[in-house]
Amino acid sequence: WGQMSFWGATVITNLLSAAPYIGTELVQWIWGGFSVDNATLTRFFTFHFILPFIIAGTSMIHLLFLHQTGSSNPTGLNSNPDKVPFHAYYSYKDALGFAILLAALASLSTFAPNILGDPDNFTPANPLVTPPHIKPEWYFLFA
């Protein structure tokens, strides 16, 4: 495991220790011991892999229920004449956007898999050495 993975897990999980009464026990439960270790990083990688599938499944269930029952109109007026059918207008547009993004992500992961990674994450995790230049990830710089 890499330095940034180790220290990121350490910092983020230690934020939970500020919770009164259960903070320390909660952190130790998430760690699976008394410090960030191989089990902790494996749990985090598994969680980050499974979470998008859970979100996608929940979104599909939401869309299924929305399709079956319809959405509610707060004014109580019938707005059926203004509807545009989803299929044939937006289905093809969504399929094209999905295909473009899939091709872009597939080419990025195939030809330049480490382009967005931190170089410190190629250094093996060492709890005794803190990375010399800790800075926020690139996607936090625009927040």
PDB file of C-alpha atoms in Angstrom:
ATOM      1  CA  TRP A   1       0.000   0.000   0.000  1.00  0.00           C
ATOM      2  CA  GLY A   2       1.129   3.533  -0.679  1.00  0.00           C
ATOM      3  CA  GLN A   3       2.079   6.370   1.625  1.00  0.00           C
ATOM      4  CA  MET A   4      -0.841   8.574   0.583  1.00  0.00           C
ATOM      5  CA  SER A   5      -3.341   5.749   1.087  1.00  0.00           C
ATOM      6  CA  PHE A   6      -1.957   5.065   4.545  1.00  0.00           C
ATOM      7  CA  TRP A   7      -1.828   8.670   5.710  1.00  0.00           C
ATOM      8  CA  GLY A   8      -5.163   9.553   4.103  1.00  0.00           C
ATOM      9  CA  ALA A   9      -6.832   6.684   5.957  1.00  0.00           C
ATOM     10  CA  THR A  10      -5.097   7.714   9.180  1.00  0.00           C
ATOM     11  CA  VAL A  11      -6.163  11.357   8.997  1.00  0.00           C
ATOM     12  CA  ILE A  12      -9.764  10.771   7.883  1.00  0.00           C
ATOM     13  CA  THR A  13     -10.467   8.020  10.408  1.00  0.00           C
ATOM     14  CA  ASN A  14      -8.914  10.024  13.235  1.00  0.00           C
ATOM     15  CA  LEU A  15     -11.506  12.733  12.567  1.00  0.00           C
ATOM     16  CA  LEU A  16     -14.097  10.277  13.896  1.00  0.00           C
ATOM     17  CA  SER A  17     -12.294  10.097  17.244  1.00  0.00           C
ATOM     18  CA  ALA A  18     -13.724  13.544  18.049  1.00  0.00           C
ATOM     19  CA  ALA A  19     -17.200  12.007  18.451  1.00  0.00           C
ATOM     20  CA  PRO A  20     -18.057  11.996  22.148  1.00  0.00           C
ATOM     21  CA  TYR A  21     -18.227   8.690  24.053  1.00  0.00           C
ATOM     22  CA  ILE A  22     -17.886   6.376  21.026  1.00  0.00           C
ATOM     23  CA  GLY A  23     -15.184   8.076  18.967  1.00  0.00           C
ATOM     24  CA  THR A  24     -12.210   5.979  20.025  1.00  0.00           C
ATOM     25  CA  GLU A  25     -14.088   2.683  19.797  1.00  0.00           C
ATOM     26  CA  LEU A  26     -15.516   3.678  16.406  1.00  0.00           C
ATOM     27  CA  VAL A  27     -12.048   4.426  15.035  1.00  0.00           C
ATOM     28  CA  GLN A  28     -10.670   1.128  16.351  1.00  0.00           C
ATOM     29  CA  TRP A  29     -13.625  -0.732  14.827  1.00  0.00           C
ATOM     30  CA  ILE A  30     -13.035   0.890  11.426  1.00  0.00           C
ATOM     31  CA  TRP A  31      -9.300   0.216  11.639  1.00  0.00           C
ATOM     32  CA  GLY A  32      -9.830  -3.397  12.671  1.00  0.00           C
ATOM     33  CA  GLY A  33      -7.198  -2.955  15.372  1.00  0.00           C
ATOM     34  CA  PHE A  34      -5.236  -0.219  17.077  1.00  0.00           C
ATOM     35  CA  SER A  35      -3.717   1.385  13.986  1.00  0.00           C
ATOM     36  CA  VAL A  36      -4.157   1.626  10.231  1.00  0.00           C
ATOM     37  CA  ASP A  37      -2.930  -1.652   8.846  1.00  0.00           C
ATOM     38  CA  ASN A  38      -3.294  -3.955   5.861  1.00  0.00           C
ATOM     39  CA  ALA A  39      -6.836  -4.888   6.920  1.00  0.00           C
ATOM     40  CA  THR A  40      -7.889  -1.229   7.097  1.00  0.00           C
ATOM     41  CA  LEU A  41      -6.629  -0.375   3.624  1.00  0.00           C
ATOM     42  CA  THR A  42      -8.185  -3.540   2.183  1.00  0.00           C
ATOM     43  CA  ARG A  43     -11.526  -2.560   3.746  1.00  0.00           C
ATOM     44  CA  PHE A  44     -11.270   0.945   2.318  1.00  0.00           C
ATOM     45  CA  PHE A  45     -10.420  -0.274  -1.180  1.00  0.00           C
ATOM     46  CA  THR A  46     -13.322  -2.750  -1.023  1.00  0.00           C
ATOM     47  CA  PHE A  47     -15.674  -0.019   0.189  1.00  0.00           C
ATOM     48  CA  HIS A  48     -14.581   2.311  -2.617  1.00  0.00           C
ATOM     49  CA  PHE A  49     -15.152  -0.459  -5.154  1.00  0.00           C
ATOM     50  CA  ILE A  50     -18.615  -1.486  -3.908  1.00  0.00           C
ATOM     51  CA  LEU A  51     -20.016   2.002  -3.182  1.00  0.00           C
ATOM     52  CA  PRO A  52     -20.629   3.009  -6.856  1.00  0.00           C
ATOM     53  CA  PHE A  53     -22.601  -0.192  -7.426  1.00  0.00           C
ATOM     54  CA  ILE A  54     -24.727   0.507  -4.346  1.00  0.00           C
ATOM     55  CA  ILE A  55     -25.382   4.061  -5.542  1.00  0.00           C
ATOM     56  CA  ALA A  56     -26.232   2.847  -9.064  1.00  0.00           C
ATOM     57  CA  GLY A  57     -28.598   0.191  -7.694  1.00  0.00           C
ATOM     58  CA  THR A  58     -30.324   2.683  -5.415  1.00  0.00           C
ATOM     59  CA  SER A  59     -30.699   5.111  -8.322  1.00  0.00           C
ATOM     60  CA  MET A  60     -32.211   2.379 -10.508  1.00  0.00           C
ATOM     61  CA  ILE A  61     -34.705   1.453  -7.793  1.00  0.00           C
ATOM     62  CA  HIS A  62     -35.583   5.133  -7.424  1.00  0.00           C
ATOM     63  CA  LEU A  63     -36.133   5.472 -11.181  1.00  0.00           C
ATOM     64  CA  LEU A  64     -38.241   2.296 -11.199  1.00  0.00           C
ATOM     65  CA  PHE A  65     -40.501   3.626  -8.450  1.00  0.00           C
ATOM     66  CA  LEU A  66     -40.672   7.024 -10.134  1.00  0.00           C
ATOM     67  CA  HIS A  67     -41.637   5.383 -13.429  1.00  0.00           C
ATOM     68  CA  GLN A  68     -44.330   3.240 -11.789  1.00  0.00           C
ATOM     69  CA  THR A  69     -45.983   5.905  -9.665  1.00  0.00           C
ATOM     70  CA  GLY A  70     -45.055   9.097 -11.490  1.00  0.00           C
ATOM     71  CA  SER A  71     -43.846  12.246  -9.840  1.00  0.00           C
ATOM     72  CA  SER A  72     -46.116  14.472  -7.848  1.00  0.00           C
ATOM     73  CA  ASN A  73     -47.012  17.968  -8.942  1.00  0.00           C
ATOM     74  CA  PRO A  74     -47.098  20.425  -6.025  1.00  0.00           C
ATOM     75  CA  THR A  75     -49.666  22.664  -7.726  1.00  0.00           C
ATOM     76  CA  GLY A  76     -52.043  19.772  -8.370  1.00  0.00           C
ATOM     77  CA  LEU A  77     -52.466  20.706 -12.031  1.00  0.00           C
ATOM     78  CA  ASN A  78     -52.337  18.169 -14.833  1.00  0.00           C
ATOM     79  CA  SER A  79     -49.214  18.725 -16.924  1.00  0.00           C
ATOM     80  CA  ASN A  80     -49.553  15.795 -19.335  1.00  0.00           C
ATOM     81  CA  PRO A  81     -49.765  17.898 -22.560  1.00  0.00           C
ATOM     82  CA  ASP A  82     -46.281  19.308 -21.982  1.00  0.00           C
ATOM     83  CA  LYS A  83     -44.528  15.949 -21.678  1.00  0.00           C
ATOM     84  CA  VAL A  84     -41.765  14.930 -24.051  1.00  0.00           C
ATOM     85  CA  PRO A  85     -41.231  11.169 -24.311  1.00  0.00           C
ATOM     86  CA  PHE A  86     -37.975  10.008 -22.799  1.00  0.00           C
ATOM     87  CA  HIS A  87     -37.222   7.307 -25.345  1.00  0.00           C
ATOM     88  CA  ALA A  88     -36.097   8.374 -28.752  1.00  0.00           C
ATOM     89  CA  TYR A  89     -35.220  11.849 -27.481  1.00  0.00           C
ATOM     90  CA  TYR A  90     -33.123  11.345 -24.384  1.00  0.00           C
ATOM     91  CA  SER A  91     -32.295   7.631 -24.534  1.00  0.00           C
ATOM     92  CA  TYR A  92     -30.025   8.059 -27.547  1.00  0.00           C
ATOM     93  CA  LYS A  93     -28.480  11.193 -26.097  1.00  0.00           C
ATOM     94  CA  ASP A  94     -27.729   9.393 -22.821  1.00  0.00           C
ATOM     95  CA  ALA A  95     -26.386   6.326 -24.649  1.00  0.00           C
ATOM     96  CA  LEU A  96     -24.047   8.499 -26.732  1.00  0.00           C
ATOM     97  CA  GLY A  97     -22.793  10.353 -23.653  1.00  0.00           C
ATOM     98  CA  PHE A  98     -22.247   7.058 -21.833  1.00  0.00           C
ATOM     99  CA  ALA A  99     -20.326   5.617 -24.799  1.00  0.00           C
ATOM    100  CA  ILE A 100     -18.092   8.694 -25.044  1.00  0.00           C
ATOM    101  CA  LEU A 101     -17.306   8.680 -21.320  1.00  0.00           C
ATOM    102  CA  LEU A 102     -16.714   4.922 -21.317  1.00  0.00           C
ATOM    103  CA  ALA A 103     -14.300   5.240 -24.246  1.00  0.00           C
ATOM    104  CA  ALA A 104     -12.470   8.124 -22.554  1.00  0.00           C
ATOM    105  CA  LEU A 105     -12.136   6.290 -19.234  1.00  0.00           C
ATOM    106  CA  ALA A 106     -11.138   3.028 -20.927  1.00  0.00           C
ATOM    107  CA  SER A 107      -8.425   4.760 -22.952  1.00  0.00           C
ATOM    108  CA  LEU A 108      -7.205   6.666 -19.887  1.00  0.00           C
ATOM    109  CA  SER A 109      -7.004   3.516 -17.769  1.00  0.00           C
ATOM    110  CA  THR A 110      -5.352   1.563 -20.598  1.00  0.00           C
ATOM    111  CA  PHE A 111      -2.766   4.010 -21.907  1.00  0.00           C
ATOM    112  CA  ALA A 112      -2.040   6.237 -18.871  1.00  0.00           C
ATOM    113  CA  PRO A 113      -3.267   4.497 -15.715  1.00  0.00           C
ATOM    114  CA  ASN A 114      -1.112   6.513 -13.301  1.00  0.00           C
ATOM    115  CA  ILE A 115      -1.584   9.980 -14.768  1.00  0.00           C
ATOM    116  CA  LEU A 116      -3.957  11.191 -12.035  1.00  0.00           C
ATOM    117  CA  GLY A 117      -2.211   9.383  -9.185  1.00  0.00           C
ATOM    118  CA  ASP A 118       0.071  10.862  -6.577  1.00  0.00           C
ATOM    119  CA  PRO A 119       3.756   9.895  -6.923  1.00  0.00           C
ATOM    120  CA  ASP A 120       3.950   9.377  -3.149  1.00  0.00           C
ATOM    121  CA  ASN A 121       1.449   6.557  -3.434  1.00  0.00           C
ATOM    122  CA  PHE A 122       4.092   4.447  -5.205  1.00  0.00           C
ATOM    123  CA  THR A 123       6.229   4.577  -2.054  1.00  0.00           C
ATOM    124  CA  PRO A 124       5.380   1.678   0.274  1.00  0.00           C
ATOM    125  CA  ALA A 125       3.408   2.693   3.355  1.00  0.00           C
ATOM    126  CA  ASN A 126       5.585   3.504   6.336  1.00  0.00           C
ATOM    127  CA  PRO A 127       3.940   4.741   9.551  1.00  0.00           C
ATOM    128  CA  LEU A 128       7.245   6.230  10.742  1.00  0.00           C
ATOM    129  CA  VAL A 129       7.744   8.567   7.755  1.00  0.00           C
ATOM    130  CA  THR A 130       5.284  11.306   6.862  1.00  0.00           C
ATOM    131  CA  PRO A 131       5.282  12.431   3.211  1.00  0.00           C
ATOM    132  CA  PRO A 132       7.306  15.658   2.939  1.00  0.00           C
ATOM    133  CA  HIS A 133       4.826  17.687   0.883  1.00  0.00           C
ATOM    134  CA  ILE A 134       1.292  16.929   1.951  1.00  0.00           C
ATOM    135  CA  LYS A 135      -1.208  18.904  -0.084  1.00  0.00           C
ATOM    136  CA  PRO A 136      -4.871  18.435  -1.004  1.00  0.00           C
ATOM    137  CA  GLU A 137      -5.693  16.254  -3.971  1.00  0.00           C
ATOM    138  CA  TRP A 138      -6.191  18.049  -7.279  1.00  0.00           C
ATOM    139  CA  TYR A 139      -9.989  17.720  -7.172  1.00  0.00           C
ATOM    140  CA  PHE A 140     -10.136  19.543  -3.821  1.00  0.00           C
ATOM    141  CA  LEU A 141      -8.236  22.548  -5.184  1.00  0.00           C
ATOM    142  CA  PHE A 142     -11.348  23.829  -6.991  1.00  0.00           C
ATOM    143  CA  ALA A 143     -13.714  23.594  -4.008  1.00  0.00           C
TER     144      ALA A 143
END
